[in-house]
Short mmCIF file of N, CA and C in Angstrom, two decimals:
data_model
loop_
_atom_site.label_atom_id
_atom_site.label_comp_id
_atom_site.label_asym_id
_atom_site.label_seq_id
_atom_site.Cartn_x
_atom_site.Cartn_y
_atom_site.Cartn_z
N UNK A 185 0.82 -1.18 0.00
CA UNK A 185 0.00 0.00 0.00
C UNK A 185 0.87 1.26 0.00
N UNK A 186 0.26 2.48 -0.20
CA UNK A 186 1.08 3.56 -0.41
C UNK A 186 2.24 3.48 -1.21
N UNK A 187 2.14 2.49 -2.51
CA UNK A 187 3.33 3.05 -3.27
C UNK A 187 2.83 4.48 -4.08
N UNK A 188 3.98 4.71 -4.02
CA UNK A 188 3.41 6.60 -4.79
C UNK A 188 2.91 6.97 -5.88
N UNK A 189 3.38 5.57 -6.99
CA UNK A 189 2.76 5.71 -8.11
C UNK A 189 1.19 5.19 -8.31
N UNK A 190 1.15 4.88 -7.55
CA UNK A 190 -0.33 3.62 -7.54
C UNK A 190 -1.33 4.07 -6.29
N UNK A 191 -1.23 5.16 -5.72
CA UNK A 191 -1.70 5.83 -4.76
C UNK A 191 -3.51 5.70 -4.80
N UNK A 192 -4.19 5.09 -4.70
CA UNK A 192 -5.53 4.77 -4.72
C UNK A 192 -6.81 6.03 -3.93
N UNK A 193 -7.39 6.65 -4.53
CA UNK A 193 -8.34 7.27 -3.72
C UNK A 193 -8.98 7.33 -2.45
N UNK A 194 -9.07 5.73 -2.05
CA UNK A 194 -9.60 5.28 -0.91
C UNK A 194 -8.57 6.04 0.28
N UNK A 195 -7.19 5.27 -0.14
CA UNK A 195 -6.08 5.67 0.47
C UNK A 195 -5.81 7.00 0.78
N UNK A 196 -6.26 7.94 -0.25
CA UNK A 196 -6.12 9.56 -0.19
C UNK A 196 -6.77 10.05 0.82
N UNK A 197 -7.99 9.47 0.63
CA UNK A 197 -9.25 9.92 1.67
C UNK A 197 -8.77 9.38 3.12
N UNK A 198 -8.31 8.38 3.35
CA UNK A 198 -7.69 8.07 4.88
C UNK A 198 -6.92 9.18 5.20
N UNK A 199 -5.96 9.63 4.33
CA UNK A 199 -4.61 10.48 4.56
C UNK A 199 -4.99 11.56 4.75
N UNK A 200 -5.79 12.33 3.71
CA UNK A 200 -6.90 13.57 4.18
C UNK A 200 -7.43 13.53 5.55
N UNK A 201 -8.16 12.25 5.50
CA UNK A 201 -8.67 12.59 6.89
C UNK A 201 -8.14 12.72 8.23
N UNK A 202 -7.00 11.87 7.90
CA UNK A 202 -6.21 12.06 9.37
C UNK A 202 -5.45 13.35 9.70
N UNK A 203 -4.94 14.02 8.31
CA UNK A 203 -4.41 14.93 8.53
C UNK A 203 -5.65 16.29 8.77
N UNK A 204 -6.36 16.27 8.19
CA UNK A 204 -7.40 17.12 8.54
C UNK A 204 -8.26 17.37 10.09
N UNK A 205 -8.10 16.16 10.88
CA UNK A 205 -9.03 16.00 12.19
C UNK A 205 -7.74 16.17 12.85
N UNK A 206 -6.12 16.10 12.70
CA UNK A 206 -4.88 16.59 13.22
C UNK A 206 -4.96 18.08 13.19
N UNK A 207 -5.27 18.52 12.38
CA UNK A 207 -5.17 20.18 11.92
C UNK A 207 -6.44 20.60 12.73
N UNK A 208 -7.29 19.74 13.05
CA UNK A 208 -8.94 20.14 13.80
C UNK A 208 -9.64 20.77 12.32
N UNK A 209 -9.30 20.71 11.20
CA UNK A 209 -10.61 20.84 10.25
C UNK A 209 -11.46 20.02 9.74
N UNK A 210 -12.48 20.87 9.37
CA UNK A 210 -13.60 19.84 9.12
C UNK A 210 -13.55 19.24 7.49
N UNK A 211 -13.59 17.79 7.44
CA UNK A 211 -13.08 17.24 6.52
C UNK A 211 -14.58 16.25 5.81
N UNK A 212 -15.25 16.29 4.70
CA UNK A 212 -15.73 15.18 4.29
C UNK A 212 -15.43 14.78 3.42
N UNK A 213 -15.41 13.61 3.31
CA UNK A 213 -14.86 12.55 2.27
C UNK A 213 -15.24 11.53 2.12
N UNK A 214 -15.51 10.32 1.20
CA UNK A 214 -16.21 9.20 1.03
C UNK A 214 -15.70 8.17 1.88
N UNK A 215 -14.80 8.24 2.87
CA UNK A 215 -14.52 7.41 3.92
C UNK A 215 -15.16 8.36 5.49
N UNK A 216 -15.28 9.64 5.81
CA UNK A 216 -15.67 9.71 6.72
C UNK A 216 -16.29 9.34 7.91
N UNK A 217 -17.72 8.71 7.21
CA UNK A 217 -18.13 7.59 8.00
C UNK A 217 -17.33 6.71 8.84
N UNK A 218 -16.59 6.37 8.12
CA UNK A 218 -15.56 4.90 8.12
C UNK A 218 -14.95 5.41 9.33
N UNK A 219 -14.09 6.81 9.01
CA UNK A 219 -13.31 6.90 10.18
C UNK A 219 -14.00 7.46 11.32
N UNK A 220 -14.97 7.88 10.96
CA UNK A 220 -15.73 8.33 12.78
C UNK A 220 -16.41 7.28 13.23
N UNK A 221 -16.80 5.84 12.54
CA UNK A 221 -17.00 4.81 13.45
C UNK A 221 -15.87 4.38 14.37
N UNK A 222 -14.66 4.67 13.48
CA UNK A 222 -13.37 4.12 13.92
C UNK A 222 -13.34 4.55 15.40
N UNK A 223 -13.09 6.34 15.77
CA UNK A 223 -13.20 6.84 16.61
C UNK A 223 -14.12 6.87 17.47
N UNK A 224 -15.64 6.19 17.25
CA UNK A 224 -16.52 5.80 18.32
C UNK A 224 -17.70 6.99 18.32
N UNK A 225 -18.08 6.79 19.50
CA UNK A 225 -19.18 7.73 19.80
C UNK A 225 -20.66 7.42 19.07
N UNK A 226 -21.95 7.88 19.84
CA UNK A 226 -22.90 7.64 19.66
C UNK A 226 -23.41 9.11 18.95
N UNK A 227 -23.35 10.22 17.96
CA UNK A 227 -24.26 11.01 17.78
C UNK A 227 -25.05 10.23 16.70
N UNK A 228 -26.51 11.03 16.33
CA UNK A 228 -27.71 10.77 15.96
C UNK A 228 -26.93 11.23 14.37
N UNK A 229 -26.07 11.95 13.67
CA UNK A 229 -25.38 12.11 12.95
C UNK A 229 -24.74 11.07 12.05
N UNK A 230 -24.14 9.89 13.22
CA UNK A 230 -23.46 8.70 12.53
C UNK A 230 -24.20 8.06 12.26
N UNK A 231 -23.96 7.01 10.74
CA UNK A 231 -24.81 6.25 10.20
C UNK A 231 -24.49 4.66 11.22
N UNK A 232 -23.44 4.55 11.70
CA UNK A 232 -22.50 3.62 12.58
C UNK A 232 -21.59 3.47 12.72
N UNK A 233 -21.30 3.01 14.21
CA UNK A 233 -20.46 3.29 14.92
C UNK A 233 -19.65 1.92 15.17
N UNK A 234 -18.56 2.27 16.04
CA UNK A 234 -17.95 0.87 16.86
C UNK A 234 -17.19 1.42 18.35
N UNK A 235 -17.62 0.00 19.12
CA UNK A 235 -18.09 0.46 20.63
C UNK A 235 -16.79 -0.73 21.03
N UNK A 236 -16.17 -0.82 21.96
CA UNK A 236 -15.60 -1.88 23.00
C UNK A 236 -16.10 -1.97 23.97
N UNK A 237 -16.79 -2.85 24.30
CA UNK A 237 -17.49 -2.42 25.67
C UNK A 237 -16.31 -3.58 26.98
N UNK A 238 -15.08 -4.38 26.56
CA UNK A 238 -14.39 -4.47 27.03
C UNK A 238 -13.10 -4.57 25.95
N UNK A 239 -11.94 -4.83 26.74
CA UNK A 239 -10.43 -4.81 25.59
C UNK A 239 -10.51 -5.35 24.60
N UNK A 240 -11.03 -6.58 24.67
CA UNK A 240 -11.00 -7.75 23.68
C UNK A 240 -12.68 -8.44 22.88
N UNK A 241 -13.29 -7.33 23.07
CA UNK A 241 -14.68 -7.10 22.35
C UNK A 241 -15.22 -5.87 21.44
N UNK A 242 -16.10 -6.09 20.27
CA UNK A 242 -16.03 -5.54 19.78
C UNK A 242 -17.56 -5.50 19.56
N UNK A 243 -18.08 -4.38 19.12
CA UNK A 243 -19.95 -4.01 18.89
C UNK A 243 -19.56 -2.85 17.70
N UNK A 244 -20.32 -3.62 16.58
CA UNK A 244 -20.72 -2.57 15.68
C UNK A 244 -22.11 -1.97 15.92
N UNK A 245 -22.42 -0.74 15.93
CA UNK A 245 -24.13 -0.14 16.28
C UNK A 245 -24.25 0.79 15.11
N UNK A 246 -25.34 0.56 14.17
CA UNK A 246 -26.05 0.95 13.11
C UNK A 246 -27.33 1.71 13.95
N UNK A 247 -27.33 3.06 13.41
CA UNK A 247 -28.08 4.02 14.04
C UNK A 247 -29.26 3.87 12.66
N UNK A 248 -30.86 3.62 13.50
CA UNK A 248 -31.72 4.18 12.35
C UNK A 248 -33.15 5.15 13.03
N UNK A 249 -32.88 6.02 12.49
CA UNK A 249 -34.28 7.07 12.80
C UNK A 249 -35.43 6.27 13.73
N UNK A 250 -35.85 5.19 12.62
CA UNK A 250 -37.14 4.49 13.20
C UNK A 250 -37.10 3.69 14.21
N UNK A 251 -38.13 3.68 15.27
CA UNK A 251 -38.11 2.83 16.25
C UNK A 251 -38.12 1.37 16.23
N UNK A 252 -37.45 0.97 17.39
CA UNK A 252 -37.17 -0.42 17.19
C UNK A 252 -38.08 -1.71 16.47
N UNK A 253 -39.55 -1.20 16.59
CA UNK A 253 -40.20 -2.20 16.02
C UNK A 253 -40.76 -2.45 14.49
N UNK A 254 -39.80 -0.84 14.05
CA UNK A 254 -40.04 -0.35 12.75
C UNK A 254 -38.66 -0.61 11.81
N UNK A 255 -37.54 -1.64 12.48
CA UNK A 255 -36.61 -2.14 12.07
C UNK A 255 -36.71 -2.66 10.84
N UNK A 256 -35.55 -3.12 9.85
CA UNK A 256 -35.94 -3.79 8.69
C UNK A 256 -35.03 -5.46 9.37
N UNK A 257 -35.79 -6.77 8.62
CA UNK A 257 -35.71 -8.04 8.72
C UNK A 257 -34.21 -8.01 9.58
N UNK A 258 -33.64 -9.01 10.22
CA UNK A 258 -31.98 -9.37 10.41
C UNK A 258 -31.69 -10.33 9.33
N UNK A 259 -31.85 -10.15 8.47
CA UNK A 259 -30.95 -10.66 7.67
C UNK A 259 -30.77 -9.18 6.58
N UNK A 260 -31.56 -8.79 6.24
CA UNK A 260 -31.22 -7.28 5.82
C UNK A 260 -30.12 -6.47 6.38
N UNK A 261 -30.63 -6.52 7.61
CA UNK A 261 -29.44 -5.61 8.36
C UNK A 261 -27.93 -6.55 8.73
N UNK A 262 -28.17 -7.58 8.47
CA UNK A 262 -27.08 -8.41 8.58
C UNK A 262 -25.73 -8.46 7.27
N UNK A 263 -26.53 -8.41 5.79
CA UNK A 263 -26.20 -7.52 4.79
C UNK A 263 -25.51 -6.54 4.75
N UNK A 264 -26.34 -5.33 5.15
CA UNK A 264 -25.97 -4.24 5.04
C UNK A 264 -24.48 -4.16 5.99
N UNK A 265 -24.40 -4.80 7.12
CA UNK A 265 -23.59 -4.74 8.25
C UNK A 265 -22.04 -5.59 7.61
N UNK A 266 -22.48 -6.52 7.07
CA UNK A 266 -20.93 -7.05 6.62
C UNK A 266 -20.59 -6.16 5.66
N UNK A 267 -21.32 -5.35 4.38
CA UNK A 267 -20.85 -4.46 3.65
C UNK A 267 -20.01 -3.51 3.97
N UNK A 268 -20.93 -2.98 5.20
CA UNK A 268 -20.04 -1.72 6.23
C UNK A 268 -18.45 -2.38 6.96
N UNK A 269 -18.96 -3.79 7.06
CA UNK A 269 -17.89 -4.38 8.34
C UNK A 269 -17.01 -4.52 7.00
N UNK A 270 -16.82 -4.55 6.10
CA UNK A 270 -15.71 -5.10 4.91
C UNK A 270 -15.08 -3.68 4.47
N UNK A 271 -15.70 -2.91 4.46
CA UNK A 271 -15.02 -1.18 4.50
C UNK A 271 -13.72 -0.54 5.64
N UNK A 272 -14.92 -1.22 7.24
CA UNK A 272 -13.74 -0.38 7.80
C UNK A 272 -12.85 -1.33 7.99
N UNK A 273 -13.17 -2.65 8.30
CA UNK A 273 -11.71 -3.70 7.81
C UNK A 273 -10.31 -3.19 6.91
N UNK A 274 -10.68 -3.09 5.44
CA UNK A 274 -9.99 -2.14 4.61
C UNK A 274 -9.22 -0.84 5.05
N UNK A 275 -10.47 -0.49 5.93
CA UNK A 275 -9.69 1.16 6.59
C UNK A 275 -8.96 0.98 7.27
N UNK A 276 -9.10 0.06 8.42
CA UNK A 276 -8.49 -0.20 9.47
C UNK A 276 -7.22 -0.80 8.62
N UNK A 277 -7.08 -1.82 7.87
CA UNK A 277 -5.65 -2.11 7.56
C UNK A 277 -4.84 -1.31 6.74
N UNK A 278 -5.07 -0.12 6.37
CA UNK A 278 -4.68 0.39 5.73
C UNK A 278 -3.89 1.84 6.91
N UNK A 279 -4.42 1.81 7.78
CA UNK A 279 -4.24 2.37 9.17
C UNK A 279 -3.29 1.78 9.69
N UNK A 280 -3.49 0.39 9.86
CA UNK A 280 -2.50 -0.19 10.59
C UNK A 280 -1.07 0.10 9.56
N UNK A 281 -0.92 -0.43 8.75
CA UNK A 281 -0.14 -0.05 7.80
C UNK A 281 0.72 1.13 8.02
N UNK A 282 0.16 2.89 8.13
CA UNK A 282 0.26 3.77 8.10
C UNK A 282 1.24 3.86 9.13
N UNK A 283 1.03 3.13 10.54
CA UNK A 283 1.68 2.59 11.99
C UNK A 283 2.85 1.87 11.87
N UNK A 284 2.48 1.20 10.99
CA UNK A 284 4.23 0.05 10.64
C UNK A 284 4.97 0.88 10.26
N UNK A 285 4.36 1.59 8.52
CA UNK A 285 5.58 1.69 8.13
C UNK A 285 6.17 3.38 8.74
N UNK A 286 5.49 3.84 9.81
CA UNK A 286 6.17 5.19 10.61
C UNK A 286 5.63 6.38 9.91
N UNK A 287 4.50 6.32 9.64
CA UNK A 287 4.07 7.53 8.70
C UNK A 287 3.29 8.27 9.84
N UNK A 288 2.75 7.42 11.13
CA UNK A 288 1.73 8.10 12.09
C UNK A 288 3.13 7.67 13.43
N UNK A 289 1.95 8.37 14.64
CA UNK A 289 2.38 7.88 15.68
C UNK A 289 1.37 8.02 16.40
N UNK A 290 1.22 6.67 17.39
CA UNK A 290 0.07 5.82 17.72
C UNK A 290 -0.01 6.03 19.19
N UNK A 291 -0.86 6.98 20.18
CA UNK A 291 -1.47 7.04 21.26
C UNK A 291 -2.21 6.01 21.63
N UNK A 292 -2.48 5.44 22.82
CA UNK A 292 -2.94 4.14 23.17
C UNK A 292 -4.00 5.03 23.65
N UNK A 293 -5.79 4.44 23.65
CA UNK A 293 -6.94 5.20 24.31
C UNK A 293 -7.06 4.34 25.37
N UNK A 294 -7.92 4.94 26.61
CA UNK A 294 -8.16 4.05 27.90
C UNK A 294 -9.61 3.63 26.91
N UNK A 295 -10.27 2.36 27.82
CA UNK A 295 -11.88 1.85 27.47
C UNK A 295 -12.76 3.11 28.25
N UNK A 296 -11.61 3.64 29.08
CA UNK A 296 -12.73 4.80 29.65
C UNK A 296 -12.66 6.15 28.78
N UNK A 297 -11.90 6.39 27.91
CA UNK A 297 -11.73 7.76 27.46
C UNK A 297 -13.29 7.56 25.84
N UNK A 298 -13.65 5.97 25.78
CA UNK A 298 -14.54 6.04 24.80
C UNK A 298 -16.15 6.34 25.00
N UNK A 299 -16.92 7.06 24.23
CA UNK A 299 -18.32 7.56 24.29
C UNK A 299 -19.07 6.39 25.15
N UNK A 300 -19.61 6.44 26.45
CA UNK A 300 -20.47 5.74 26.49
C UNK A 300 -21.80 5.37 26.25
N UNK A 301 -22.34 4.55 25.75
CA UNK A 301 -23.69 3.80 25.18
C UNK A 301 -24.74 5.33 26.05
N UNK A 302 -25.65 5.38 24.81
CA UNK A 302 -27.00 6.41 25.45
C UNK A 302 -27.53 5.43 26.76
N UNK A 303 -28.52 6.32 27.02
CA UNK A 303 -29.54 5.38 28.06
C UNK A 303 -30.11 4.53 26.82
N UNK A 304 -30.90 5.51 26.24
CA UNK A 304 -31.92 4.95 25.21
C UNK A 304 -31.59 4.09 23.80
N UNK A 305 -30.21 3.92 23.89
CA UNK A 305 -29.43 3.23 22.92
C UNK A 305 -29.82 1.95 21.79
N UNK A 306 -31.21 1.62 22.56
CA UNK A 306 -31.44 0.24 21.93
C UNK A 306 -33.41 0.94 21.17
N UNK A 307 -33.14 1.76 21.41
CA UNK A 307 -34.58 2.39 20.83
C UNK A 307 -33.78 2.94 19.01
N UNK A 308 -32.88 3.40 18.96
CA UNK A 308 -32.22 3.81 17.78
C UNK A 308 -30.71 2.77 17.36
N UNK A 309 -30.11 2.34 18.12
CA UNK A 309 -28.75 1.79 17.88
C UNK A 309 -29.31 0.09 17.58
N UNK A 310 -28.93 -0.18 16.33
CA UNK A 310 -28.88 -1.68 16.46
C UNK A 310 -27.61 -2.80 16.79
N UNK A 311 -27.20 -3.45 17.06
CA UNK A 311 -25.71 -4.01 17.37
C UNK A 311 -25.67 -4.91 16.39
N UNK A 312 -24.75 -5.39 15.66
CA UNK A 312 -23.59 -6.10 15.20
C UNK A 312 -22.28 -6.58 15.99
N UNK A 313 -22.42 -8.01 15.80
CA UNK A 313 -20.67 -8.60 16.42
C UNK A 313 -20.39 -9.75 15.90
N UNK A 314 -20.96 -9.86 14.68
CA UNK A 314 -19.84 -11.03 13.50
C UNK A 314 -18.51 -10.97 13.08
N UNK A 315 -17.17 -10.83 13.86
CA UNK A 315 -16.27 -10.81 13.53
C UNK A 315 -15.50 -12.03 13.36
N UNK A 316 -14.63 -12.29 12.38
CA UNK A 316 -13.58 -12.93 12.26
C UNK A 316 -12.52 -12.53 12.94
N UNK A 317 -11.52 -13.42 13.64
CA UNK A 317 -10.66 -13.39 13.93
C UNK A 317 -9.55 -12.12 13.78
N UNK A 318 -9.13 -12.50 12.68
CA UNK A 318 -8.21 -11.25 12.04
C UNK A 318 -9.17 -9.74 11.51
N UNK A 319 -10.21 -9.99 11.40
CA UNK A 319 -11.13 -8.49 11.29
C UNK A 319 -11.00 -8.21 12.45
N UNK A 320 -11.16 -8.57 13.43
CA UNK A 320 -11.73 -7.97 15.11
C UNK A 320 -10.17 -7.73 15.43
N UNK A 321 -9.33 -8.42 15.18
CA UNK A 321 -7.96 -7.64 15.64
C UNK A 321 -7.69 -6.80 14.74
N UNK A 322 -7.57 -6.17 13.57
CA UNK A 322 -7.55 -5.09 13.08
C UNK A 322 -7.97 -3.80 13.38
N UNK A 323 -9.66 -4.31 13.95
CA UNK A 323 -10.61 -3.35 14.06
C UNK A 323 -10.37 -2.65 15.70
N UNK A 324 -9.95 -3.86 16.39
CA UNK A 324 -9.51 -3.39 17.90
C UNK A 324 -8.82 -2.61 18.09
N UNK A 325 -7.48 -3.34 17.60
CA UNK A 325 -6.32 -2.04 17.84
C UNK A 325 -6.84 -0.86 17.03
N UNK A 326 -7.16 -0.70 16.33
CA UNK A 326 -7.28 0.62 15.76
C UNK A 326 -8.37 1.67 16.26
N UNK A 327 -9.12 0.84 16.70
CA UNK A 327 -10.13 1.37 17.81
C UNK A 327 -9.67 1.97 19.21
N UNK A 328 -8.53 1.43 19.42
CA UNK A 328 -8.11 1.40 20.66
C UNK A 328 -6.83 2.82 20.64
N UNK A 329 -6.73 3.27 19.49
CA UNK A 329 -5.64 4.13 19.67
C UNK A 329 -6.25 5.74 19.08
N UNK A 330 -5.06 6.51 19.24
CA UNK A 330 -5.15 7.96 18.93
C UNK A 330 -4.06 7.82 17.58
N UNK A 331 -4.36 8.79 16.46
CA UNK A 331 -3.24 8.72 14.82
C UNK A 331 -2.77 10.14 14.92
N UNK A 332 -1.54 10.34 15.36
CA UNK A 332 -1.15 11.57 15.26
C UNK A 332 -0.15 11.74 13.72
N UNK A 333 -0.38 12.24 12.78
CA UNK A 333 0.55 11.67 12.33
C UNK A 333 1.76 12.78 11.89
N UNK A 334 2.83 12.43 11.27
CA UNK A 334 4.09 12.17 11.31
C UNK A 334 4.70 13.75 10.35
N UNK A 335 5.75 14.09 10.35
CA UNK A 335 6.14 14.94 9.20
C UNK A 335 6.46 13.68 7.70
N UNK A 336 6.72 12.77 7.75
CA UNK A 336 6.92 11.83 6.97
C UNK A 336 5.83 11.96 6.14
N UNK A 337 4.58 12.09 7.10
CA UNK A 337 2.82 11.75 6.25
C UNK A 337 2.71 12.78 5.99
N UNK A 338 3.21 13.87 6.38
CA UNK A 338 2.80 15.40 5.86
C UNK A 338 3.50 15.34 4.71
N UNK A 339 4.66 15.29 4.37
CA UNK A 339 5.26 15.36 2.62
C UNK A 339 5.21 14.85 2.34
N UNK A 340 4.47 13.31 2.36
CA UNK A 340 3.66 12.38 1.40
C UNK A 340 2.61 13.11 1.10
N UNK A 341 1.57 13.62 2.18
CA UNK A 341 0.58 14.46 1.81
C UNK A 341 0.72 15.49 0.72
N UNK A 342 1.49 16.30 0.89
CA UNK A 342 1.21 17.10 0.03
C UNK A 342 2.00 17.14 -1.46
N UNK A 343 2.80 16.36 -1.38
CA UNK A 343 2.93 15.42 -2.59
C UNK A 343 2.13 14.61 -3.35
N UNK A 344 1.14 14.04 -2.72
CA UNK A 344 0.59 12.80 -3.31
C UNK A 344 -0.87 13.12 -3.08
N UNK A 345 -1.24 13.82 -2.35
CA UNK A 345 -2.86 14.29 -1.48
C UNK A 345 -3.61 15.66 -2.21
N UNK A 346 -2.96 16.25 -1.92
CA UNK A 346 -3.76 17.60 -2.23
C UNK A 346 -3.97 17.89 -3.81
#
C-alpha cells in the first residue's frame, strides 16, 4: 500500500482525513463515515459506529431514525452490516499499515476515554458482532488508539494528497 505511483483514492481519503481531524478541520470525504466509526461515539449524525465495551470485544451499532419495532428483517441488516464491516476492515488495515511503516504515531486510548452507550441506545442503535478473527484484531487495535501523524505523512501528503 502507499506506493506513490499507484496511490488509490480510498487511500487519499484516509490520509486527508487524518491529517485534517490533526489540523482540527472539518473534513468530508467518502470514507468519513468509516473513520468516525473508527473513533466511536454515539451522535444521531453517525450512520455507525464501533463500541468496545471491554479490551477484547467488539460491537458494531447501526443508528436508524425508526423505532425499534419499525426495524428492517436481520438478515437485511445483517447484509448491510458485513458491507459496512468489509469497509472499515480495509480502513483499518490500511491504518494499521500507516503505523508500521512510521508515517503516524500511535497514542494508546483508555476503554474509559470512549463515548459511552445512550440510556436509550437500543430504541435507535442496532448491534452487530460477527467478527472474524483477524477483522476484530484489526478493528480493535485501531479502535483502541489515537493517529497523530508524522512529518513523513505530511510530505507524502502534500505530494501525493492535495
Amino acid at each position: 500500500m502507499l506506493k506513490l505511483q499507484s496511490l488509490k483514492p480510498f487511500e487519499k481519503d484516509i490520509i486527508n482525513y487524518i491529517i485534517a481531524e490533526n489540523e482540527e478541520t472539518e473534513l468530508t470525504n467518502a470514507l468519513s463515515d468509516y473513520m468516525r466509526a473508527i473513533e466511536g461515539g454515539f451522535n444521531q449524525d453517525m450512520k455507525f459506529t464501533l463500541y468496545l465495551p471491554a479490551a477484547n470485544h467488539l460491537m458494531m451499532y447501526e443508528y436508524n431514525v425508526k423505532k425499534h419495532v419499525d426495524w428492517c428483517s436481520r438478515h437485511a441488516f445483517y447484509g448491510e452490516c458485513e458491507k459496512t464491516k468489509h469497509v472499515l476492515v480495509k480502513v483499518a488495515q490500511s491504518i494499521i499499515y500507516l503505523c508500521q511503516d512510521d508515517y503516524v504515531r500511535v497514542l494508546f486510548r483508555s476503554l474509559n476515554d470512549q463515548a459511552r452507550l445512550p440510556q436509550d441506545y437500543q430504541e435507535h442503535w442496532r448491534a452487530y458482532e460477527i467478527f472474524m478473527q483477524d477483522e476484530l484484531e484489526s478493528l480493535l487495535y485501531v479502535c483502541s488508539i489515537r493517529i497523530v501523524p508524522k512529518l513523513k505523512l505530511y510530505k507524502f501528503w502534500e505530494t501525493h494528497c492535495i
